[in-house]
């Protein structure tokens, strides 16, 4: 039988891999981004307008601060400020929304870091929330001003905060089912704990008598004891 190729077809030359030219470059597989450390709370980057607005709200309250006050502190005209923010409510939202969004993401990471251990999960969540209120105290305290938002914007913010509450509640429920935590009402317990953490922003001051580390440890222990967590879970926070 003839080995001649059929009409219209050509025989492919065989390539000896030992004598072939350099191989084509291989595209490397994408490398996963390094995991974010949820315990790291870097300073919040704010624009000059938001920085001065936060300081003014802290000193005088939302209703006690006018757009003109903020513009004067920044050193710009009121029309220039309105170029960046439609109104005073938009400035408040510009402070609240990124803060609660970032906090929720850190809480998710903290919970994931605990794996299937609900005790460690609650401990991590408590620590994460306390790190927020002791490192972003002014922003955390601003949570009290949500009553000044319009109904739509207030509900939008509350829904984002509710997601954090649900992380706490779900973790407590898992602990109760596993018989490692005790709570008559995980829903009410989660709400009470979130309120307890939030209240720290009212009085805590960086550089004050009690350090952020001490306050965080104390409140994590209180949270764990409120649900009868095993003593071993408290040890890392007991000085």
C-alpha positions as a printed NumPy array, in Angstrom:
array([[  0.   ,   0.   ,   0.   ],
       [  1.342,   3.424,  -0.95 ],
       [  2.281,   5.785,   1.877],
       [  1.785,   8.787,  -0.394],
       [ -0.672,  11.274,   1.155],
       [ -4.081,  11.621,  -0.408],
       [ -4.52 ,  14.388,  -2.983],
       [ -5.027,  17.792,  -1.403],
       [ -3.45 ,  16.747,   1.887],
       [  0.105,  17.148,   3.093],
       [  1.896,  15.015,   5.572],
       [  2.777,  16.793,   8.827],
       [  6.438,  16.748,   9.615],
       [  7.378,  15.016,  12.825],
       [  9.106,  17.22 ,  15.366],
       [ 11.839,  15.798,  17.521],
       [ 11.299,  17.34 ,  20.976],
       [ 15.013,  17.076,  21.699],
       [ 15.95 ,  19.28 ,  18.748],
       [ 12.948,  21.599,  18.606],
       [ 13.376,  25.305,  19.263],
       [ 12.566,  26.989,  22.562],
       [  9.112,  26.268,  23.926],
       [  6.47 ,  28.949,  23.835],
       [  6.112,  30.773,  27.142],
       [  3.518,  29.281,  29.446],
       [  1.071,  31.69 ,  31.032],
       [  1.312,  31.155,  34.791],
       [ -1.816,  30.396,  36.758],
       [ -3.188,  33.39 ,  38.614],
       [ -1.919,  33.628,  42.158],
       [ -4.561,  34.123,  44.824],
       [ -4.419,  37.456,  46.602],
       [ -3.063,  37.231,  50.14 ],
       [ -5.737,  36.816,  52.781],
       [ -6.797,  39.997,  54.534],
       [ -6.014,  40.065,  58.241],
       [ -9.332,  40.888,  59.886],
       [ -7.507,  41.918,  63.055],
       [ -5.746,  44.674,  61.136],
       [ -7.74 ,  47.904,  61.293],
       [ -5.844,  50.513,  59.27 ],
       [ -6.788,  54.185,  59.588],
       [ -9.851,  54.958,  57.516],
       [ -8.981,  57.012,  54.45 ],
       [-11.337,  59.979,  54.264],
       [-11.441,  62.984,  51.984],
       [-10.852,  66.407,  53.587],
       [-14.588,  67.088,  53.464],
       [-15.488,  63.822,  55.195],
       [-12.664,  64.249,  57.708],
       [-13.891,  67.669,  58.778],
       [-17.528,  66.583,  58.696],
       [-16.754,  63.669,  61.008],
       [-14.991,  65.99 ,  63.451],
       [-17.853,  68.491,  63.33 ],
       [-20.508,  65.814,  63.84 ],
       [-18.523,  64.475,  66.772],
       [-18.24 ,  67.904,  68.39 ],
       [-21.649,  69.386,  67.637],
       [-23.85 ,  66.512,  66.517],
       [-25.389,  66.082,  63.096],
       [-28.177,  68.605,  63.621],
       [-25.796,  71.069,  65.258],
       [-23.566,  71.125,  62.182],
       [-24.4  ,  72.97 ,  58.978],
       [-22.986,  72.506,  55.503],
       [-21.525,  75.998,  55.844],
       [-19.715,  74.909,  59.028],
       [-18.135,  71.975,  57.198],
       [-17.169,  74.105,  54.199],
       [-15.546,  76.662,  56.487],
       [-13.533,  73.977,  58.272],
       [-12.351,  72.522,  54.964],
       [-11.593,  75.94 ,  53.497],
       [-13.875,  75.69 ,  50.48 ],
       [-17.032,  77.457,  49.388],
       [-20.439,  75.907,  49.932],
       [-20.98 ,  75.464,  46.155],
       [-17.625,  73.676,  45.957],
       [-18.712,  71.314,  48.725],
       [-22.011,  70.647,  46.957],
       [-20.02 ,  69.647,  43.891],
       [-18.817,  66.596,  45.855],
       [-21.854,  65.901,  48.067],
       [-25.466,  66.685,  47.209],
       [-26.413,  67.652,  50.766],
       [-25.577,  67.088,  54.424],
       [-27.319,  63.719,  54.461],
       [-25.114,  62.58 ,  51.58 ],
       [-22.073,  63.493,  53.671],
       [-23.38 ,  61.425,  56.574],
       [-24.036,  58.488,  54.25 ],
       [-20.541,  58.908,  52.821],
       [-19.197,  58.295,  56.321],
       [-21.585,  55.58 ,  57.481],
       [-21.867,  53.361,  54.427],
       [-18.188,  52.54 ,  53.749],
       [-17.605,  51.946,  57.46 ],
       [-20.439,  49.438,  57.924],
       [-19.583,  47.708,  54.636],
       [-15.93 ,  47.266,  55.606],
       [-16.918,  46.085,  59.085],
       [-19.244,  43.44 ,  57.679],
       [-16.516,  42.102,  55.408],
       [-14.056,  41.883,  58.308],
       [-16.695,  40.099,  60.396],
       [-17.178,  37.558,  57.614],
       [-13.442,  36.927,  57.518],
       [-13.296,  36.617,  61.297],
       [-16.09 ,  34.06 ,  61.277],
       [-14.549,  32.1  ,  58.407],
       [-11.262,  32.045,  60.315],
       [-12.978,  30.035,  63.054],
       [-13.988,  27.19 ,  60.76 ],
       [-16.777,  25.063,  62.238],
       [-16.117,  26.1  ,  65.851],
       [-19.029,  28.311,  67.028],
       [-17.243,  29.235,  70.256],
       [-14.213,  30.516,  68.38 ],
       [-16.561,  32.073,  65.838],
       [-18.317,  34.135,  68.499],
       [-14.984,  35.037,  70.06 ],
       [-13.655,  36.234,  66.7  ],
       [-16.794,  38.231,  65.947],
       [-16.699,  39.912,  69.343],
       [-13.025,  40.746,  68.917],
       [-13.575,  42.054,  65.39 ],
       [-16.403,  44.351,  66.479],
       [-14.452,  45.621,  69.461],
       [-11.416,  46.337,  67.303],
       [-13.696,  48.459,  65.15 ],
       [-15.141,  50.552,  67.973],
       [-11.747,  51.055,  69.633],
       [ -9.842,  51.918,  66.441],
       [-12.575,  53.719,  64.481],
       [-14.292,  55.201,  67.511],
       [-15.567,  58.39 ,  65.877],
       [-17.038,  56.476,  62.941],
       [-18.551,  53.863,  65.247],
       [-20.117,  56.585,  67.393],
       [-21.693,  58.078,  64.28 ],
       [-24.   ,  55.056,  64.226],
       [-26.126,  56.972,  66.739],
       [-26.91 ,  59.563,  64.063],
       [-28.781,  57.189,  61.756],
       [-32.02 ,  58.526,  63.222],
       [-31.261,  61.68 ,  61.222],
       [-31.385,  59.836,  57.902],
       [-34.429,  59.784,  55.662],
       [-36.563,  56.625,  56.059],
       [-35.191,  55.007,  52.898],
       [-31.538,  55.679,  53.73 ],
       [-32.033,  54.693,  57.361],
       [-33.561,  51.349,  56.412],
       [-30.756,  50.744,  53.925],
       [-28.161,  51.282,  56.642],
       [-30.067,  49.264,  59.245],
       [-30.257,  46.35 ,  56.811],
       [-26.462,  46.361,  56.489],
       [-26.081,  46.44 ,  60.257],
       [-28.633,  43.632,  60.532],
       [-26.362,  41.408,  58.456],
       [-23.73 ,  41.678,  61.18 ],
       [-26.334,  40.869,  63.821],
       [-27.322,  37.781,  61.818],
       [-23.709,  36.584,  61.798],
       [-23.686,  36.76 ,  65.596],
       [-27.114,  35.181,  65.904],
       [-26.296,  32.323,  63.536],
       [-23.079,  31.59 ,  65.392],
       [-24.875,  31.465,  68.743],
       [-27.579,  29.219,  67.273],
       [-24.908,  26.836,  65.991],
       [-23.314,  26.799,  69.425],
       [-26.629,  26.047,  71.119],
       [-27.323,  23.191,  68.699],
       [-23.847,  21.818,  69.394],
       [-24.401,  22.163,  73.164],
       [-21.3  ,  24.34 ,  73.569],
       [-23.178,  27.617,  74.124],
       [-26.281,  28.436,  76.131],
       [-28.808,  31.091,  75.121],
       [-32.544,  31.106,  75.702],
       [-33.011,  33.454,  72.745],
       [-30.063,  33.68 ,  70.323],
       [-31.868,  36.505,  68.525],
       [-32.14 ,  38.703,  71.613],
       [-28.666,  37.741,  72.79 ],
       [-27.134,  38.745,  69.46 ],
       [-28.969,  42.064,  69.528],
       [-27.869,  42.732,  73.109],
       [-24.233,  41.921,  72.344],
       [-24.162,  44.162,  69.286],
       [-25.619,  46.999,  71.347],
       [-23.058,  46.388,  74.087],
       [-20.169,  46.631,  71.641],
       [-21.612,  49.726,  70.011],
       [-21.985,  51.515,  73.353],
       [-18.214,  51.489,  73.863],
       [-17.853,  54.147,  71.16 ],
       [-19.708,  56.583,  73.435],
       [-17.03 ,  56.665,  76.124],
       [-13.841,  55.098,  74.765],
       [-10.944,  57.439,  74.01 ],
       [ -7.655,  56.393,  72.438],
       [ -4.826,  57.161,  74.826],
       [ -7.192,  57.097,  77.78 ],
       [ -6.879,  55.224,  81.042],
       [ -7.85 ,  51.897,  79.463],
       [ -6.132,  50.756,  76.29 ],
       [ -7.913,  49.398,  73.235],
       [ -6.368,  45.985,  73.888],
       [ -7.642,  45.863,  77.474],
       [-11.14 ,  47.046,  76.612],
       [-11.385,  44.615,  73.704],
       [-10.325,  41.675,  75.872],
       [-12.772,  42.602,  78.642],
       [-15.727,  42.818,  76.283],
       [-14.873,  39.598,  74.456],
       [-14.805,  37.802,  77.81 ],
       [-18.143,  39.369,  78.774],
       [-19.678,  38.262,  75.479],
       [-18.435,  34.697,  75.854],
       [-19.573,  34.445,  79.464],
       [-23.037,  35.683,  78.503],
       [-23.549,  32.415,  76.612],
       [-21.683,  30.136,  79.047],
       [-18.774,  29.548,  76.69 ],
       [-16.158,  27.026,  77.872],
       [-13.454,  28.498,  80.071],
       [-10.784,  27.558,  77.534],
       [-12.233,  30.102,  75.122],
       [-11.702,  32.902,  77.641],
       [ -8.076,  32.158,  78.435],
       [ -6.498,  34.14 ,  75.542],
       [ -8.242,  37.283,  76.823],
       [ -7.657,  36.924,  80.55 ],
       [ -4.617,  38.888,  81.641]])
